Amino acid sequence: MSNQANLTNEEIFDAIKTGKKMLFFTAGWCPDCAFVKPAMPEIMKKYDQYDWITVDRDDNLEVAQHFGIMGIPSFIALEDGKELARFGKGERHTPAEVEEFIQSIA
């Protein structure tokens, strides 16, 4: 599935209940997010075993708080609502580091 963006909090909570999801927490004002964002369409396409959901930290504050997101960009892998792994604490990551994280998920 292609990236889902601009979802409401409720739509995100509903979407993560089933299947494999990757949440990409970002915000328009975030320079570290802007650094990795150009590479994200290719990464999302390459790792399409996940349904990708872009979560705007400001527009979806309830989701960010639910997952305890303190810094962006951050990534959380979920399967059937259960967290498998998370990556990022608000520091800049290269696209290669994002891919290494995805590949490391059991």
PDB file of N, CA and C in Angstrom:
ATOM      1  N   MET A   1       0.847  -1.186   0.000  1.00  0.00           N
ATOM      2  CA  MET A   1       0.000   0.000   0.000  1.00  0.00           C
ATOM      3  C   MET A   1       0.886   1.239   0.000  1.00  0.00           C
ATOM      4  N   SER A   2       0.449   2.263  -0.668  1.00  0.00           N
ATOM      5  CA  SER A   2       1.217   3.500  -0.693  1.00  0.00           C
ATOM      6  C   SER A   2       1.057   4.235   0.633  1.00  0.00           C
ATOM      7  N   ASN A   3       1.844   5.281   0.779  1.00  0.00           N
ATOM      8  CA  ASN A   3       1.834   6.062   2.012  1.00  0.00           C
ATOM      9  C   ASN A   3       0.472   6.695   2.249  1.00  0.00           C
ATOM     10  N   GLN A   4       0.032   6.626   3.491  1.00  0.00           N
ATOM     11  CA  GLN A   4      -1.190   7.307   3.903  1.00  0.00           C
ATOM     12  C   GLN A   4      -0.775   8.540   4.698  1.00  0.00           C
ATOM     13  N   ALA A   5      -1.271   9.682   4.308  1.00  0.00           N
ATOM     14  CA  ALA A   5      -0.956  10.918   5.007  1.00  0.00           C
ATOM     15  C   ALA A   5      -2.250  11.687   5.257  1.00  0.00           C
ATOM     16  N   ASN A   6      -2.167  12.673   6.119  1.00  0.00           N
ATOM     17  CA  ASN A   6      -3.301  13.539   6.437  1.00  0.00           C
ATOM     18  C   ASN A   6      -4.496  12.774   7.007  1.00  0.00           C
ATOM     19  N   LEU A   7      -4.206  11.764   7.812  1.00  0.00           N
ATOM     20  CA  LEU A   7      -5.268  11.031   8.474  1.00  0.00           C
ATOM     21  C   LEU A   7      -5.560  11.672   9.829  1.00  0.00           C
ATOM     22  N   THR A   8      -6.786  11.493  10.301  1.00  0.00           N
ATOM     23  CA  THR A   8      -7.116  11.979  11.639  1.00  0.00           C
ATOM     24  C   THR A   8      -6.522  11.024  12.673  1.00  0.00           C
ATOM     25  N   ASN A   9      -6.493  11.461  13.926  1.00  0.00           N
ATOM     26  CA  ASN A   9      -6.027  10.588  15.005  1.00  0.00           C
ATOM     27  C   ASN A   9      -6.816   9.283  15.005  1.00  0.00           C
ATOM     28  N   GLU A  10      -8.130   9.389  14.900  1.00  0.00           N
ATOM     29  CA  GLU A  10      -8.993   8.213  14.943  1.00  0.00           C
ATOM     30  C   GLU A  10      -8.702   7.272  13.777  1.00  0.00           C
ATOM     31  N   GLU A  11      -8.483   7.825  12.586  1.00  0.00           N
ATOM     32  CA  GLU A  11      -8.182   7.000  11.419  1.00  0.00           C
ATOM     33  C   GLU A  11      -6.854   6.259  11.602  1.00  0.00           C
ATOM     34  N   ILE A  12      -5.879   6.923  12.203  1.00  0.00           N
ATOM     35  CA  ILE A  12      -4.584   6.270  12.447  1.00  0.00           C
ATOM     36  C   ILE A  12      -4.750   5.148  13.464  1.00  0.00           C
ATOM     37  N   PHE A  13      -5.416   5.430  14.588  1.00  0.00           N
ATOM     38  CA  PHE A  13      -5.611   4.397  15.602  1.00  0.00           C
ATOM     39  C   PHE A  13      -6.366   3.198  15.018  1.00  0.00           C
ATOM     40  N   ASP A  14      -7.328   3.447  14.147  1.00  0.00           N
ATOM     41  CA  ASP A  14      -8.075   2.364  13.518  1.00  0.00           C
ATOM     42  C   ASP A  14      -7.189   1.578  12.549  1.00  0.00           C
ATOM     43  N   ALA A  15      -6.375   2.295  11.768  1.00  0.00           N
ATOM     44  CA  ALA A  15      -5.534   1.664  10.744  1.00  0.00           C
ATOM     45  C   ALA A  15      -4.478   0.740  11.344  1.00  0.00           C
ATOM     46  N   ILE A  16      -3.967   1.069  12.528  1.00  0.00           N
ATOM     47  CA  ILE A  16      -2.866   0.286  13.093  1.00  0.00           C
ATOM     48  C   ILE A  16      -3.327  -0.985  13.804  1.00  0.00           C
ATOM     49  N   LYS A  17      -4.631  -1.202  13.897  1.00  0.00           N
ATOM     50  CA  LYS A  17      -5.144  -2.377  14.617  1.00  0.00           C
ATOM     51  C   LYS A  17      -4.787  -3.691  13.927  1.00  0.00           C
ATOM     52  N   THR A  18      -4.711  -3.682  12.615  1.00  0.00           N
ATOM     53  CA  THR A  18      -4.426  -4.909  11.874  1.00  0.00           C
ATOM     54  C   THR A  18      -3.347  -4.662  10.835  1.00  0.00           C
ATOM     55  N   GLY A  19      -2.595  -5.721  10.552  1.00  0.00           N
ATOM     56  CA  GLY A  19      -1.571  -5.654   9.514  1.00  0.00           C
ATOM     57  C   GLY A  19      -0.268  -5.053  10.005  1.00  0.00           C
ATOM     58  N   LYS A  20       0.665  -4.965   9.062  1.00  0.00           N
ATOM     59  CA  LYS A  20       1.992  -4.410   9.361  1.00  0.00           C
ATOM     60  C   LYS A  20       2.013  -2.943   8.943  1.00  0.00           C
ATOM     61  N   LYS A  21       2.302  -2.086   9.898  1.00  0.00           N
ATOM     62  CA  LYS A  21       2.314  -0.651   9.652  1.00  0.00           C
ATOM     63  C   LYS A  21       3.673  -0.077  10.053  1.00  0.00           C
ATOM     64  N   MET A  22       4.058   0.989   9.363  1.00  0.00           N
ATOM     65  CA  MET A  22       5.234   1.757   9.747  1.00  0.00           C
ATOM     66  C   MET A  22       4.783   3.207   9.870  1.00  0.00           C
ATOM     67  N   LEU A  23       4.870   3.734  11.082  1.00  0.00           N
ATOM     68  CA  LEU A  23       4.521   5.127  11.322  1.00  0.00           C
ATOM     69  C   LEU A  23       5.776   5.968  11.162  1.00  0.00           C
ATOM     70  N   PHE A  24       5.669   7.019  10.370  1.00  0.00           N
ATOM     71  CA  PHE A  24       6.757   7.981  10.156  1.00  0.00           C
ATOM     72  C   PHE A  24       6.295   9.302  10.748  1.00  0.00           C
ATOM     73  N   PHE A  25       6.835   9.633  11.925  1.00  0.00           N
ATOM     74  CA  PHE A  25       6.477  10.871  12.617  1.00  0.00           C
ATOM     75  C   PHE A  25       7.355  12.002  12.095  1.00  0.00           C
ATOM     76  N   THR A  26       6.709  13.095  11.692  1.00  0.00           N
ATOM     77  CA  THR A  26       7.401  14.213  11.078  1.00  0.00           C
ATOM     78  C   THR A  26       6.634  15.494  11.381  1.00  0.00           C
ATOM     79  N   ALA A  27       7.164  16.621  10.935  1.00  0.00           N
ATOM     80  CA  ALA A  27       6.462  17.917  11.018  1.00  0.00           C
ATOM     81  C   ALA A  27       7.072  18.854   9.989  1.00  0.00           C
ATOM     82  N   GLY A  28       6.261  19.780   9.530  1.00  0.00           N
ATOM     83  CA  GLY A  28       6.707  20.709   8.499  1.00  0.00           C
ATOM     84  C   GLY A  28       7.860  21.604   8.911  1.00  0.00           C
ATOM     85  N   TRP A  29       7.976  21.903  10.193  1.00  0.00           N
ATOM     86  CA  TRP A  29       9.003  22.818  10.681  1.00  0.00           C
ATOM     87  C   TRP A  29      10.315  22.117  11.031  1.00  0.00           C
ATOM     88  N   CYS A  30      10.366  20.809  10.913  1.00  0.00           N
ATOM     89  CA  CYS A  30      11.486  20.001  11.402  1.00  0.00           C
ATOM     90  C   CYS A  30      12.599  19.875  10.346  1.00  0.00           C
ATOM     91  N   PRO A  31      13.772  20.473  10.580  1.00  0.00           N
ATOM     92  CA  PRO A  31      14.848  20.392   9.586  1.00  0.00           C
ATOM     93  C   PRO A  31      15.407  18.974   9.416  1.00  0.00           C
ATOM     94  N   ASP A  32      15.441  18.184  10.487  1.00  0.00           N
ATOM     95  CA  ASP A  32      15.945  16.815  10.360  1.00  0.00           C
ATOM     96  C   ASP A  32      14.966  15.940   9.579  1.00  0.00           C
ATOM     97  N   CYS A  33      13.671  16.250   9.687  1.00  0.00           N
ATOM     98  CA  CYS A  33      12.658  15.549   8.891  1.00  0.00           C
ATOM     99  C   CYS A  33      12.826  15.917   7.414  1.00  0.00           C
ATOM    100  N   ALA A  34      13.051  17.207   7.152  1.00  0.00           N
ATOM    101  CA  ALA A  34      13.226  17.677   5.779  1.00  0.00           C
ATOM    102  C   ALA A  34      14.453  17.031   5.134  1.00  0.00           C
ATOM    103  N   PHE A  35      15.461  16.700   5.952  1.00  0.00           N
ATOM    104  CA  PHE A  35      16.681  16.072   5.446  1.00  0.00           C
ATOM    105  C   PHE A  35      16.391  14.675   4.883  1.00  0.00           C
ATOM    106  N   VAL A  36      15.585  13.892   5.587  1.00  0.00           N
ATOM    107  CA  VAL A  36      15.322  12.508   5.170  1.00  0.00           C
ATOM    108  C   VAL A  36      14.098  12.388   4.258  1.00  0.00           C
ATOM    109  N   LYS A  37      13.212  13.377   4.292  1.00  0.00           N
ATOM    110  CA  LYS A  37      11.933  13.283   3.565  1.00  0.00           C
ATOM    111  C   LYS A  37      12.084  13.020   2.063  1.00  0.00           C
ATOM    112  N   PRO A  38      13.070  13.620   1.357  1.00  0.00           N
ATOM    113  CA  PRO A  38      13.179  13.333  -0.083  1.00  0.00           C
ATOM    114  C   PRO A  38      13.436  11.855  -0.399  1.00  0.00           C
ATOM    115  N   ALA A  39      14.056  11.127   0.515  1.00  0.00           N
ATOM    116  CA  ALA A  39      14.361   9.708   0.293  1.00  0.00           C
ATOM    117  C   ALA A  39      13.192   8.801   0.667  1.00  0.00           C
ATOM    118  N   MET A  40      12.208   9.327   1.381  1.00  0.00           N
ATOM    119  CA  MET A  40      11.148   8.475   1.924  1.00  0.00           C
ATOM    120  C   MET A  40      10.282   7.784   0.863  1.00  0.00           C
ATOM    121  N   PRO A  41       9.908   8.436  -0.247  1.00  0.00           N
ATOM    122  CA  PRO A  41       9.094   7.700  -1.233  1.00  0.00           C
ATOM    123  C   PRO A  41       9.779   6.423  -1.731  1.00  0.00           C
ATOM    124  N   GLU A  42      11.072   6.480  -1.960  1.00  0.00           N
ATOM    125  CA  GLU A  42      11.802   5.300  -2.431  1.00  0.00           C
ATOM    126  C   GLU A  42      11.908   4.244  -1.329  1.00  0.00           C
ATOM    127  N   ILE A  43      12.148   4.682  -0.098  1.00  0.00           N
ATOM    128  CA  ILE A  43      12.216   3.744   1.032  1.00  0.00           C
ATOM    129  C   ILE A  43      10.853   3.079   1.238  1.00  0.00           C
ATOM    130  N   MET A  44       9.779   3.858   1.168  1.00  0.00           N
ATOM    131  CA  MET A  44       8.433   3.309   1.336  1.00  0.00           C
ATOM    132  C   MET A  44       8.118   2.289   0.249  1.00  0.00           C
ATOM    133  N   LYS A  45       8.565   2.562  -0.958  1.00  0.00           N
ATOM    134  CA  LYS A  45       8.333   1.649  -2.081  1.00  0.00           C
ATOM    135  C   LYS A  45       9.143   0.362  -1.889  1.00  0.00           C
ATOM    136  N   LYS A  46      10.392   0.508  -1.442  1.00  0.00           N
ATOM    137  CA  LYS A  46      11.289  -0.642  -1.268  1.00  0.00           C
ATOM    138  C   LYS A  46      10.803  -1.565  -0.150  1.00  0.00           C
ATOM    139  N   TYR A  47      10.276  -0.984   0.926  1.00  0.00           N
ATOM    140  CA  TYR A  47       9.830  -1.767   2.085  1.00  0.00           C
ATOM    141  C   TYR A  47       8.308  -1.762   2.151  1.00  0.00           C
ATOM    142  N   ASP A  48       7.714  -2.290   1.083  1.00  0.00           N
ATOM    143  CA  ASP A  48       6.262  -2.252   0.964  1.00  0.00           C
ATOM    144  C   ASP A  48       5.571  -3.385   1.714  1.00  0.00           C
ATOM    145  N   GLN A  49       6.328  -4.160   2.503  1.00  0.00           N
ATOM    146  CA  GLN A  49       5.671  -5.133   3.390  1.00  0.00           C
ATOM    147  C   GLN A  49       4.930  -4.395   4.500  1.00  0.00           C
ATOM    148  N   TYR A  50       5.240  -3.104   4.652  1.00  0.00           N
ATOM    149  CA  TYR A  50       4.549  -2.256   5.621  1.00  0.00           C
ATOM    150  C   TYR A  50       3.605  -1.313   4.890  1.00  0.00           C
ATOM    151  N   ASP A  51       2.449  -1.075   5.506  1.00  0.00           N
ATOM    152  CA  ASP A  51       1.613   0.043   5.093  1.00  0.00           C
ATOM    153  C   ASP A  51       2.191   1.245   5.829  1.00  0.00           C
ATOM    154  N   TRP A  52       2.656   2.221   5.099  1.00  0.00           N
ATOM    155  CA  TRP A  52       3.294   3.399   5.682  1.00  0.00           C
ATOM    156  C   TRP A  52       2.249   4.458   6.003  1.00  0.00           C
ATOM    157  N   ILE A  53       2.369   5.032   7.176  1.00  0.00           N
ATOM    158  CA  ILE A  53       1.482   6.121   7.585  1.00  0.00           C
ATOM    159  C   ILE A  53       2.361   7.276   8.054  1.00  0.00           C
ATOM    160  N   THR A  54       2.266   8.386   7.357  1.00  0.00           N
ATOM    161  CA  THR A  54       2.980   9.587   7.772  1.00  0.00           C
ATOM    162  C   THR A  54       2.129  10.293   8.821  1.00  0.00           C
ATOM    163  N   VAL A  55       2.734  10.531   9.982  1.00  0.00           N
ATOM    164  CA  VAL A  55       2.030  11.136  11.109  1.00  0.00           C
ATOM    165  C   VAL A  55       2.637  12.512  11.364  1.00  0.00           C
ATOM    166  N   ASP A  56       1.873  13.561  11.099  1.00  0.00           N
ATOM    167  CA  ASP A  56       2.333  14.913  11.398  1.00  0.00           C
ATOM    168  C   ASP A  56       2.217  15.127  12.902  1.00  0.00           C
ATOM    169  N   ARG A  57       3.344  15.352  13.528  1.00  0.00           N
ATOM    170  CA  ARG A  57       3.415  15.451  14.980  1.00  0.00           C
ATOM    171  C   ARG A  57       2.487  16.535  15.525  1.00  0.00           C
ATOM    172  N   ASP A  58       2.280  17.603  14.782  1.00  0.00           N
ATOM    173  CA  ASP A  58       1.417  18.689  15.233  1.00  0.00           C
ATOM    174  C   ASP A  58      -0.063  18.390  14.963  1.00  0.00           C
ATOM    175  N   ASP A  59      -0.363  17.886  13.766  1.00  0.00           N
ATOM    176  CA  ASP A  59      -1.750  17.587  13.405  1.00  0.00           C
ATOM    177  C   ASP A  59      -2.274  16.360  14.140  1.00  0.00           C
ATOM    178  N   ASN A  60      -1.375  15.462  14.518  1.00  0.00           N
ATOM    179  CA  ASN A  60      -1.763  14.203  15.175  1.00  0.00           C
ATOM    180  C   ASN A  60      -1.092  14.090  16.541  1.00  0.00           C
ATOM    181  N   LEU A  61      -1.230  15.139  17.326  1.00  0.00           N
ATOM    182  CA  LEU A  61      -0.585  15.193  18.637  1.00  0.00           C
ATOM    183  C   LEU A  61      -1.044  14.049  19.537  1.00  0.00           C
ATOM    184  N   GLU A  62      -2.303  13.657  19.433  1.00  0.00           N
ATOM    185  CA  GLU A  62      -2.829  12.561  20.255  1.00  0.00           C
ATOM    186  C   GLU A  62      -2.084  11.253  19.962  1.00  0.00           C
ATOM    187  N   VAL A  63      -1.806  10.991  18.676  1.00  0.00           N
ATOM    188  CA  VAL A  63      -1.067   9.780  18.292  1.00  0.00           C
ATOM    189  C   VAL A  63       0.372   9.879  18.795  1.00  0.00           C
ATOM    190  N   ALA A  64       0.999  11.044  18.611  1.00  0.00           N
ATOM    191  CA  ALA A  64       2.374  11.234  19.071  1.00  0.00           C
ATOM    192  C   ALA A  64       2.473  11.032  20.581  1.00  0.00           C
ATOM    193  N   GLN A  65       1.523  11.563  21.326  1.00  0.00           N
ATOM    194  CA  GLN A  65       1.527  11.396  22.782  1.00  0.00           C
ATOM    195  C   GLN A  65       1.280   9.946  23.165  1.00  0.00           C
ATOM    196  N   HIS A  66       0.373   9.264  22.464  1.00  0.00           N
ATOM    197  CA  HIS A  66       0.078   7.855  22.734  1.00  0.00           C
ATOM    198  C   HIS A  66       1.345   7.004  22.648  1.00  0.00           C
ATOM    199  N   PHE A  67       2.185   7.300  21.657  1.00  0.00           N
ATOM    200  CA  PHE A  67       3.408   6.526  21.452  1.00  0.00           C
ATOM    201  C   PHE A  67       4.623   7.133  22.158  1.00  0.00           C
ATOM    202  N   GLY A  68       4.415   8.217  22.895  1.00  0.00           N
ATOM    203  CA  GLY A  68       5.520   8.823  23.636  1.00  0.00           C
ATOM    204  C   GLY A  68       6.607   9.398  22.743  1.00  0.00           C
ATOM    205  N   ILE A  69       6.216   9.947  21.618  1.00  0.00           N
ATOM    206  CA  ILE A  69       7.183  10.519  20.684  1.00  0.00           C
ATOM    207  C   ILE A  69       7.678  11.845  21.243  1.00  0.00           C
ATOM    208  N   MET A  70       8.957  11.882  21.582  1.00  0.00           N
ATOM    209  CA  MET A  70       9.556  13.080  22.163  1.00  0.00           C
ATOM    210  C   MET A  70      10.404  13.840  21.142  1.00  0.00           C
ATOM    211  N   GLY A  71      10.773  13.192  20.072  1.00  0.00           N
ATOM    212  CA  GLY A  71      11.586  13.831  19.044  1.00  0.00           C
ATOM    213  C   GLY A  71      11.249  13.275  17.681  1.00  0.00           C
ATOM    214  N   ILE A  72      11.441  14.098  16.675  1.00  0.00           N
ATOM    215  CA  ILE A  72      11.178  13.684  15.305  1.00  0.00           C
ATOM    216  C   ILE A  72      12.388  14.012  14.449  1.00  0.00           C
ATOM    217  N   PRO A  73      12.608  13.291  13.378  1.00  0.00           N
ATOM    218  CA  PRO A  73      11.789  12.205  12.856  1.00  0.00           C
ATOM    219  C   PRO A  73      11.920  10.943  13.709  1.00  0.00           C
ATOM    220  N   SER A  74      10.831  10.189  13.769  1.00  0.00           N
ATOM    221  CA  SER A  74      10.809   8.903  14.454  1.00  0.00           C
ATOM    222  C   SER A  74       9.994   7.920  13.623  1.00  0.00           C
ATOM    223  N   PHE A  75      10.332   6.653  13.791  1.00  0.00           N
ATOM    224  CA  PHE A  75       9.663   5.573  13.069  1.00  0.00           C
ATOM    225  C   PHE A  75       9.234   4.519  14.084  1.00  0.00           C
ATOM    226  N   ILE A  76       8.013   3.996  13.926  1.00  0.00           N
ATOM    227  CA  ILE A  76       7.545   2.900  14.768  1.00  0.00           C
ATOM    228  C   ILE A  76       6.947   1.834  13.856  1.00  0.00           C
ATOM    229  N   ALA A  77       7.477   0.603  13.985  1.00  0.00           N
ATOM    230  CA  ALA A  77       6.942  -0.544  13.255  1.00  0.00           C
ATOM    231  C   ALA A  77       5.935  -1.252  14.142  1.00  0.00           C
ATOM    232  N   LEU A  78       4.778  -1.570  13.571  1.00  0.00           N
ATOM    233  CA  LEU A  78       3.698  -2.229  14.307  1.00  0.00           C
ATOM    234  C   LEU A  78       3.194  -3.423  13.510  1.00  0.00           C
ATOM    235  N   GLU A  79       2.730  -4.434  14.231  1.00  0.00           N
ATOM    236  CA  GLU A  79       2.017  -5.532  13.587  1.00  0.00           C
ATOM    237  C   GLU A  79       0.801  -5.852  14.435  1.00  0.00           C
ATOM    238  N   ASP A  80      -0.366  -5.744  13.814  1.00  0.00           N
ATOM    239  CA  ASP A  80      -1.644  -5.963  14.501  1.00  0.00           C
ATOM    240  C   ASP A  80      -1.731  -5.161  15.800  1.00  0.00           C
ATOM    241  N   GLY A  81      -1.280  -3.918  15.732  1.00  0.00           N
ATOM    242  CA  GLY A  81      -1.360  -3.002  16.862  1.00  0.00           C
ATOM    243  C   GLY A  81      -0.247  -3.137  17.885  1.00  0.00           C
ATOM    244  N   LYS A  82       0.610  -4.143  17.740  1.00  0.00           N
ATOM    245  CA  LYS A  82       1.692  -4.378  18.693  1.00  0.00           C
ATOM    246  C   LYS A  82       2.987  -3.773  18.154  1.00  0.00           C
ATOM    247  N   GLU A  83       3.664  -3.010  19.005  1.00  0.00           N
ATOM    248  CA  GLU A  83       4.915  -2.378  18.585  1.00  0.00           C
ATOM    249  C   GLU A  83       6.009  -3.424  18.432  1.00  0.00           C
ATOM    250  N   LEU A  84       6.651  -3.413  17.267  1.00  0.00           N
ATOM    251  CA  LEU A  84       7.761  -4.323  16.991  1.00  0.00           C
ATOM    252  C   LEU A  84       9.101  -3.650  17.270  1.00  0.00           C
ATOM    253  N   ALA A  85       9.209  -2.380  16.890  1.00  0.00           N
ATOM    254  CA  ALA A  85      10.477  -1.663  17.040  1.00  0.00           C
ATOM    255  C   ALA A  85      10.231  -0.184  16.811  1.00  0.00           C
ATOM    256  N   ARG A  86      11.166   0.618  17.321  1.00  0.00           N
ATOM    257  CA  ARG A  86      11.107   2.067  17.055  1.00  0.00           C
ATOM    258  C   ARG A  86      12.507   2.593  16.826  1.00  0.00           C
ATOM    259  N   PHE A  87      12.568   3.690  16.097  1.00  0.00           N
ATOM    260  CA  PHE A  87      13.850   4.282  15.723  1.00  0.00           C
ATOM    261  C   PHE A  87      13.697   5.791  15.694  1.00  0.00           C
ATOM    262  N   GLY A  88      14.647   6.460  16.303  1.00  0.00           N
ATOM    263  CA  GLY A  88      14.682   7.908  16.228  1.00  0.00           C
ATOM    264  C   GLY A  88      14.321   8.563  17.533  1.00  0.00           C
ATOM    265  N   LYS A  89      15.097   9.550  17.881  1.00  0.00           N
ATOM    266  CA  LYS A  89      14.822  10.353  19.069  1.00  0.00           C
ATOM    267  C   LYS A  89      14.988  11.828  18.737  1.00  0.00           C
ATOM    268  N   GLY A  90      14.727  12.153  17.486  1.00  0.00           N
ATOM    269  CA  GLY A  90      14.788  13.546  17.097  1.00  0.00           C
ATOM    270  C   GLY A  90      16.119  13.982  16.545  1.00  0.00           C
ATOM    271  N   GLU A  91      17.000  13.017  16.237  1.00  0.00           N
ATOM    272  CA  GLU A  91      18.250  13.413  15.622  1.00  0.00           C
ATOM    273  C   GLU A  91      18.195  13.123  14.126  1.00  0.00           C
ATOM    274  N   ARG A  92      19.094  13.739  13.400  1.00  0.00           N
ATOM    275  CA  ARG A  92      19.123  13.561  11.952  1.00  0.00           C
ATOM    276  C   ARG A  92      19.591  12.151  11.612  1.00  0.00           C
ATOM    277  N   HIS A  93      18.881  11.529  10.677  1.00  0.00           N
ATOM    278  CA  HIS A  93      19.235  10.196  10.218  1.00  0.00           C
ATOM    279  C   HIS A  93      19.404  10.221   8.713  1.00  0.00           C
ATOM    280  N   THR A  94      20.363   9.449   8.231  1.00  0.00           N
ATOM    281  CA  THR A  94      20.517   9.309   6.790  1.00  0.00           C
ATOM    282  C   THR A  94      19.506   8.284   6.294  1.00  0.00           C
ATOM    283  N   PRO A  95      19.187   8.322   5.003  1.00  0.00           N
ATOM    284  CA  PRO A  95      18.311   7.290   4.456  1.00  0.00           C
ATOM    285  C   PRO A  95      18.860   5.882   4.713  1.00  0.00           C
ATOM    286  N   ALA A  96      20.174   5.712   4.661  1.00  0.00           N
ATOM    287  CA  ALA A  96      20.782   4.398   4.918  1.00  0.00           C
ATOM    288  C   ALA A  96      20.501   3.938   6.346  1.00  0.00           C
ATOM    289  N   GLU A  97      20.537   4.860   7.305  1.00  0.00           N
ATOM    290  CA  GLU A  97      20.241   4.492   8.695  1.00  0.00           C
ATOM    291  C   GLU A  97      18.778   4.072   8.850  1.00  0.00           C
ATOM    292  N   VAL A  98      17.877   4.732   8.142  1.00  0.00           N
ATOM    293  CA  VAL A  98      16.461   4.355   8.178  1.00  0.00           C
ATOM    294  C   VAL A  98      16.291   2.945   7.611  1.00  0.00           C
ATOM    295  N   GLU A  99      16.980   2.661   6.505  1.00  0.00           N
ATOM    296  CA  GLU A  99      16.890   1.328   5.901  1.00  0.00           C
ATOM    297  C   GLU A  99      17.493   0.271   6.827  1.00  0.00           C
ATOM    298  N   GLU A 100      18.601   0.584   7.480  1.00  0.00           N
ATOM    299  CA  GLU A 100      19.210  -0.368   8.418  1.00  0.00           C
ATOM    300  C   GLU A 100      18.228  -0.701   9.549  1.00  0.00           C
ATOM    301  N   PHE A 101      17.520   0.295  10.039  1.00  0.00           N
ATOM    302  CA  PHE A 101      16.513   0.058  11.076  1.00  0.00           C
ATOM    303  C   PHE A 101      15.436  -0.909  10.571  1.00  0.00           C
ATOM    304  N   ILE A 102      14.905  -0.641   9.381  1.00  0.00           N
ATOM    305  CA  ILE A 102      13.832  -1.475   8.841  1.00  0.00           C
ATOM    306  C   ILE A 102      14.324  -2.904   8.664  1.00  0.00           C
ATOM    307  N   GLN A 103      15.529  -3.057   8.149  1.00  0.00           N
ATOM    308  CA  GLN A 103      16.087  -4.395   7.929  1.00  0.00           C
ATOM    309  C   GLN A 103      16.345  -5.132   9.238  1.00  0.00           C
ATOM    310  N   SER A 104      16.533  -4.407  10.333  1.00  0.00           N
ATOM    311  CA  SER A 104      16.858  -5.034  11.629  1.00  0.00           C
ATOM    312  C   SER A 104      15.636  -5.585  12.350  1.00  0.00           C
ATOM    313  N   ILE A 105      14.436  -5.252  11.864  1.00  0.00           N
ATOM    314  CA  ILE A 105      13.210  -5.672  12.554  1.00  0.00           C
ATOM    315  C   ILE A 105      12.991  -7.160  12.314  1.00  0.00           C
ATOM    316  N   ALA A 106      12.831  -7.890  13.393  1.00  0.00           N
ATOM    317  CA  ALA A 106      12.658  -9.349  13.277  1.00  0.00           C
ATOM    318  C   ALA A 106      11.310  -9.701  12.680  1.00  0.00           C
TER     319      ALA A 106
END
